[in-house]
Amino acid sequence: MTSTAPLRILLFAGVRDAAGCDVANVTVDDPVTAAKVIETVAAQIPAAAPLIGVSRLAVDGQYVAPDHVIDCSDVELALIPPVSGG
Amino acid sequence: MIFIRLVQTPIELVDWSSKIDDPDTGAHAWFAGVTRRKTTTASGAVRITKTLHYQAHQSMAEAQLRQLAEQAKQRYSLAAVVIVHRLGEVPIGQASVLVGCSSAHRSDAFAALPWIMDRLKADVPIWKRETYMDESTEWIHP
């Protein structure tokens, strides 16, 4: 049996600008995969959906694979669009 | 030794050069990435940049840079690694990133710089936003 959980996801760069805020708050099934979290954020910010589709999810400062199962209770989630430092 | 810094002020090599000193090294190598005025797009159009702005997920970027420096130190037998990245507004012609390393012989220090920069540009959560001469802006997401 699954329940739902609220998640808070940090946004950056083009995604942040498209959303008009630096955090996305979404409700997801618990447990949930990283890929599903990204899909949920894309649905909430359609203006940035293509960019979100090529973004990666980071959990507590580390990139995770699309099939990584998120622990909804105690993590910092960040949506990382393609980077351009340097 | 490893020094990782995200800074909001101009990066001057002189401030960092002694950080990689080590009496057992014979090579000190540095790379500075500098903000460029002219960009030629894939279609051949030329865009002129007025200024750049850098944003980061700071805690993650610092952790990723430290990881990267530690990997480079081990892979290339480096004595020391410095990585400094500037955030916020960076006017044209100024350094946005500085990477330095020292090793016993030059081949390792030379090889480490592109290895570090390639990974920094692929994985470290830092983004640049171009402001062009016509005041339009664009986040760069390659």
CSV table of C-alpha atoms in Angstrom, one decimal:
chain,number,residue,atom,x,y,z
A,1,MET,CA,0.0,0.0,0.0
A,2,THR,CA,1.4,3.4,-0.9
A,3,SER,CA,0.8,6.8,0.8
A,4,THR,CA,1.6,10.3,-0.4
A,5,ALA,CA,4.3,12.7,0.8
A,6,PRO,CA,5.1,16.3,0.2
A,7,LEU,CA,8.6,17.0,-1.2
A,8,ARG,CA,10.5,20.3,-1.5
A,9,ILE,CA,12.9,20.5,-4.4
A,10,LEU,CA,15.5,23.3,-4.9
A,11,LEU,CA,15.5,24.9,-8.3
A,12,PHE,CA,18.3,26.6,-10.2
A,13,ALA,CA,19.2,28.7,-13.2
A,14,GLY,CA,16.7,28.4,-16.2
A,15,VAL,CA,14.3,26.2,-14.2
A,16,ARG,CA,14.2,28.7,-11.3
A,17,ASP,CA,13.5,31.6,-13.7
A,18,ALA,CA,10.7,29.7,-15.5
A,19,ALA,CA,9.1,28.8,-12.1
A,20,GLY,CA,9.5,32.3,-10.7
A,21,CYS,CA,10.7,30.8,-7.4
A,22,ASP,CA,13.6,28.8,-6.0
A,23,VAL,CA,11.7,25.9,-4.6
A,24,ALA,CA,9.1,23.5,-6.0
A,25,ASN,CA,6.7,21.9,-3.6
A,26,VAL,CA,5.1,18.7,-5.0
A,27,THR,CA,3.1,15.8,-3.6
A,28,VAL,CA,4.3,12.3,-4.7
A,29,ASP,CA,3.6,8.7,-3.9
A,30,ASP,CA,5.8,7.4,-1.1
A,31,PRO,CA,8.0,5.6,-2.0
A,32,VAL,CA,8.9,7.4,-5.2
A,33,THR,CA,11.8,7.3,-7.7
A,34,ALA,CA,14.0,10.2,-8.8
A,35,ALA,CA,12.6,9.9,-12.4
A,36,LYS,CA,9.0,10.2,-11.0
A,37,VAL,CA,10.0,13.3,-9.0
A,38,ILE,CA,11.5,14.9,-12.1
A,39,GLU,CA,8.4,14.1,-14.1
A,40,THR,CA,6.2,15.6,-11.3
A,41,VAL,CA,8.2,18.8,-11.3
A,42,ALA,CA,8.0,19.1,-15.1
A,43,ALA,CA,4.2,18.8,-14.9
A,44,GLN,CA,4.1,21.6,-12.3
A,45,ILE,CA,6.4,23.9,-14.4
A,46,PRO,CA,5.3,23.3,-18.0
A,47,ALA,CA,7.3,26.3,-19.3
A,48,ALA,CA,10.5,24.5,-18.3
A,49,ALA,CA,9.4,20.9,-19.0
A,50,PRO,CA,12.0,20.3,-21.8
A,51,LEU,CA,14.8,21.6,-19.6
A,52,ILE,CA,13.6,19.7,-16.6
A,53,GLY,CA,13.5,16.5,-18.8
A,54,VAL,CA,17.2,16.8,-19.2
A,55,SER,CA,17.9,17.6,-15.6
A,56,ARG,CA,19.3,15.4,-12.9
A,57,LEU,CA,18.1,15.0,-9.3
A,58,ALA,CA,20.6,15.4,-6.5
A,59,VAL,CA,19.9,14.0,-3.0
A,60,ASP,CA,21.9,15.5,-0.2
A,61,GLY,CA,24.4,16.9,-2.6
A,62,GLN,CA,24.9,13.8,-4.7
A,63,TYR,CA,23.5,12.9,-8.1
A,64,VAL,CA,21.2,9.9,-8.1
A,65,ALA,CA,20.2,7.5,-10.8
A,66,PRO,CA,16.6,7.7,-12.3
A,67,ASP,CA,15.6,4.5,-10.5
A,68,HIS,CA,16.9,5.7,-7.1
A,69,VAL,CA,14.1,5.5,-4.5
A,70,ILE,CA,13.8,8.7,-2.5
A,71,ASP,CA,13.5,8.7,1.3
A,72,CYS,CA,10.8,11.3,1.7
A,73,SER,CA,11.5,11.9,5.4
A,74,ASP,CA,15.0,13.5,5.7
A,75,VAL,CA,16.6,14.6,2.4
A,76,GLU,CA,17.5,17.7,0.5
A,77,LEU,CA,16.4,17.4,-3.1
A,78,ALA,CA,17.8,19.6,-5.8
A,79,LEU,CA,16.9,19.6,-9.5
A,80,ILE,CA,20.1,20.1,-11.4
A,81,PRO,CA,19.7,21.3,-15.1
A,82,PRO,CA,22.7,20.9,-17.4
A,83,VAL,CA,25.6,22.8,-15.8
A,84,SER,CA,27.7,25.5,-17.4
A,85,GLY,CA,30.4,26.5,-14.8
A,86,GLY,CA,34.0,27.2,-15.7
B,1,MET,CA,46.6,20.1,0.3
B,2,ILE,CA,43.3,20.9,-1.3
B,3,PHE,CA,41.8,24.4,-1.4
B,4,ILE,CA,38.2,24.9,-2.7
B,5,ARG,CA,36.6,28.3,-2.7
B,6,LEU,CA,33.5,29.9,-4.2
B,7,VAL,CA,34.0,33.6,-4.2
B,8,GLN,CA,32.1,36.8,-5.1
B,9,THR,CA,35.1,38.9,-5.8
B,10,PRO,CA,37.7,39.0,-8.5
B,11,ILE,CA,40.1,36.0,-8.6
B,12,GLU,CA,43.7,37.1,-8.6
B,13,LEU,CA,46.4,34.4,-9.2
B,14,VAL,CA,48.7,36.1,-6.8
B,15,ASP,CA,46.3,35.4,-3.9
B,16,TRP,CA,46.4,31.7,-4.6
B,17,SER,CA,49.8,30.8,-6.0
B,18,SER,CA,51.5,29.9,-2.7
B,19,LYS,CA,48.7,27.5,-1.9
B,20,ILE,CA,50.3,24.8,-4.1
B,21,ASP,CA,53.8,25.3,-2.8
B,22,ASP,CA,55.6,22.1,-1.8
B,23,PRO,CA,59.3,21.6,-1.6
B,24,ASP,CA,59.0,18.1,-3.3
B,25,THR,CA,57.3,19.4,-6.4
B,26,GLY,CA,59.0,20.5,-9.6
B,27,ALA,CA,55.9,21.6,-11.5
B,28,HIS,CA,53.2,24.2,-10.8
B,29,ALA,CA,50.4,24.4,-13.4
B,30,TRP,CA,47.5,26.9,-13.6
B,31,PHE,CA,44.4,27.4,-15.7
B,32,ALA,CA,42.2,30.4,-15.6
B,33,GLY,CA,38.8,30.4,-17.4
B,34,VAL,CA,38.0,33.9,-18.5
B,35,THR,CA,34.7,35.4,-19.5
B,36,ARG,CA,34.6,35.9,-23.3
B,37,ARG,CA,32.9,38.7,-25.2
B,38,LYS,CA,32.2,36.9,-28.5
B,39,THR,CA,30.3,33.6,-29.0
B,40,THR,CA,29.7,32.0,-32.4
B,41,THR,CA,26.6,29.9,-32.4
B,42,ALA,CA,26.1,26.6,-34.2
B,43,SER,CA,24.4,28.4,-37.0
B,44,GLY,CA,27.4,30.7,-37.4
B,45,ALA,CA,25.8,33.8,-35.9
B,46,VAL,CA,28.0,35.9,-33.6
B,47,ARG,CA,26.6,37.1,-30.3
B,48,ILE,CA,28.3,39.7,-28.2
B,49,THR,CA,28.2,39.3,-24.5
B,50,LYS,CA,27.9,42.3,-22.2
B,51,THR,CA,28.4,40.5,-18.9
B,52,LEU,CA,28.0,37.1,-17.3
B,53,HIS,CA,26.4,36.0,-14.0
B,54,TYR,CA,27.2,32.7,-12.3
B,55,GLN,CA,24.8,30.9,-9.9
B,56,ALA,CA,25.5,27.7,-7.9
B,57,HIS,CA,24.0,25.2,-5.6
B,58,GLN,CA,26.8,26.2,-3.3
B,59,SER,CA,27.0,23.4,-0.7
B,60,MET,CA,26.8,20.8,-3.5
B,61,ALA,CA,29.2,22.6,-5.7
B,62,GLU,CA,31.8,22.9,-2.9
B,63,ALA,CA,31.4,19.2,-2.1
B,64,GLN,CA,31.7,18.2,-5.8
B,65,LEU,CA,34.7,20.3,-6.3
B,66,ARG,CA,36.4,18.8,-3.3
B,67,GLN,CA,35.6,15.3,-4.5
B,68,LEU,CA,37.0,16.2,-7.9
B,69,ALA,CA,40.2,17.7,-6.4
B,70,GLU,CA,40.7,14.6,-4.3
B,71,GLN,CA,40.2,12.3,-7.3
B,72,ALA,CA,42.7,14.4,-9.4
B,73,LYS,CA,45.2,14.4,-6.5
B,74,GLN,CA,45.2,10.6,-6.4
B,75,ARG,CA,45.0,10.0,-10.1
B,76,TYR,CA,47.9,12.3,-11.0
B,77,SER,CA,49.9,12.1,-7.8
B,78,LEU,CA,49.5,15.8,-7.1
B,79,ALA,CA,50.9,17.5,-4.0
B,80,ALA,CA,48.2,20.2,-3.9
B,81,VAL,CA,45.1,21.3,-5.8
B,82,VAL,CA,43.4,24.7,-5.8
B,83,ILE,CA,40.0,25.3,-7.4
B,84,VAL,CA,38.4,28.7,-7.1
B,85,HIS,CA,35.1,29.6,-8.9
B,86,ARG,CA,33.6,33.1,-8.9
B,87,LEU,CA,29.8,33.6,-8.5
B,88,GLY,CA,27.6,36.5,-9.2
B,89,GLU,CA,28.5,39.1,-11.8
B,90,VAL,CA,31.7,38.5,-13.7
B,91,PRO,CA,32.6,41.3,-16.2
B,92,ILE,CA,34.1,40.4,-19.6
B,93,GLY,CA,37.8,39.5,-19.5
B,94,GLN,CA,37.9,38.5,-15.8
B,95,ALA,CA,38.5,35.0,-14.4
B,96,SER,CA,35.5,33.0,-13.6
B,97,VAL,CA,37.5,29.9,-12.5
B,98,LEU,CA,41.1,29.2,-11.5
B,99,VAL,CA,42.5,25.8,-11.2
B,100,GLY,CA,46.1,25.1,-10.0
B,101,CYS,CA,48.0,22.0,-9.1
B,102,SER,CA,51.6,20.9,-8.2
B,103,SER,CA,53.4,17.7,-8.8
B,104,ALA,CA,56.9,16.2,-8.8
B,105,HIS,CA,57.1,16.3,-12.6
B,106,ARG,CA,55.4,18.4,-15.2
B,107,SER,CA,53.5,15.6,-17.1
B,108,ASP,CA,51.1,15.0,-14.1
B,109,ALA,CA,50.4,18.7,-13.5
B,110,PHE,CA,49.8,19.4,-17.2
B,111,ALA,CA,47.5,16.4,-17.5
B,112,ALA,CA,45.5,17.1,-14.4
B,113,LEU,CA,44.2,20.5,-15.5
B,114,PRO,CA,42.1,19.4,-18.5
B,115,TRP,CA,40.9,16.4,-16.5
B,116,ILE,CA,39.6,18.6,-13.7
B,117,MET,CA,38.1,21.2,-16.1
B,118,ASP,CA,36.3,18.6,-18.2
B,119,ARG,CA,34.6,17.2,-15.1
B,120,LEU,CA,33.9,20.5,-13.5
B,121,LYS,CA,32.1,21.6,-16.7
B,122,ALA,CA,30.1,18.3,-16.8
B,123,ASP,CA,29.0,17.8,-13.2
B,124,VAL,CA,29.6,20.7,-10.8
B,125,PRO,CA,26.3,22.5,-10.2
B,126,ILE,CA,27.3,26.0,-11.4
B,127,TRP,CA,25.5,27.9,-14.2
B,128,LYS,CA,26.2,31.0,-16.2
B,129,ARG,CA,23.7,33.5,-17.5
B,130,GLU,CA,24.8,35.6,-20.5
B,131,THR,CA,23.6,39.2,-20.8
B,132,TYR,CA,24.0,40.2,-24.4
B,133,MET,CA,24.6,43.7,-25.8
B,134,ASP,CA,20.9,44.0,-26.6
B,135,GLU,CA,20.1,43.4,-22.9
B,136,SER,CA,18.6,40.0,-23.6
B,137,THR,CA,19.6,37.2,-21.2
B,138,GLU,CA,20.1,33.5,-21.5
B,139,TRP,CA,21.0,30.7,-19.0
B,140,ILE,CA,23.4,28.4,-20.6
B,141,HIS,CA,22.3,24.8,-20.4
B,142,PRO,CA,24.5,22.8,-22.8
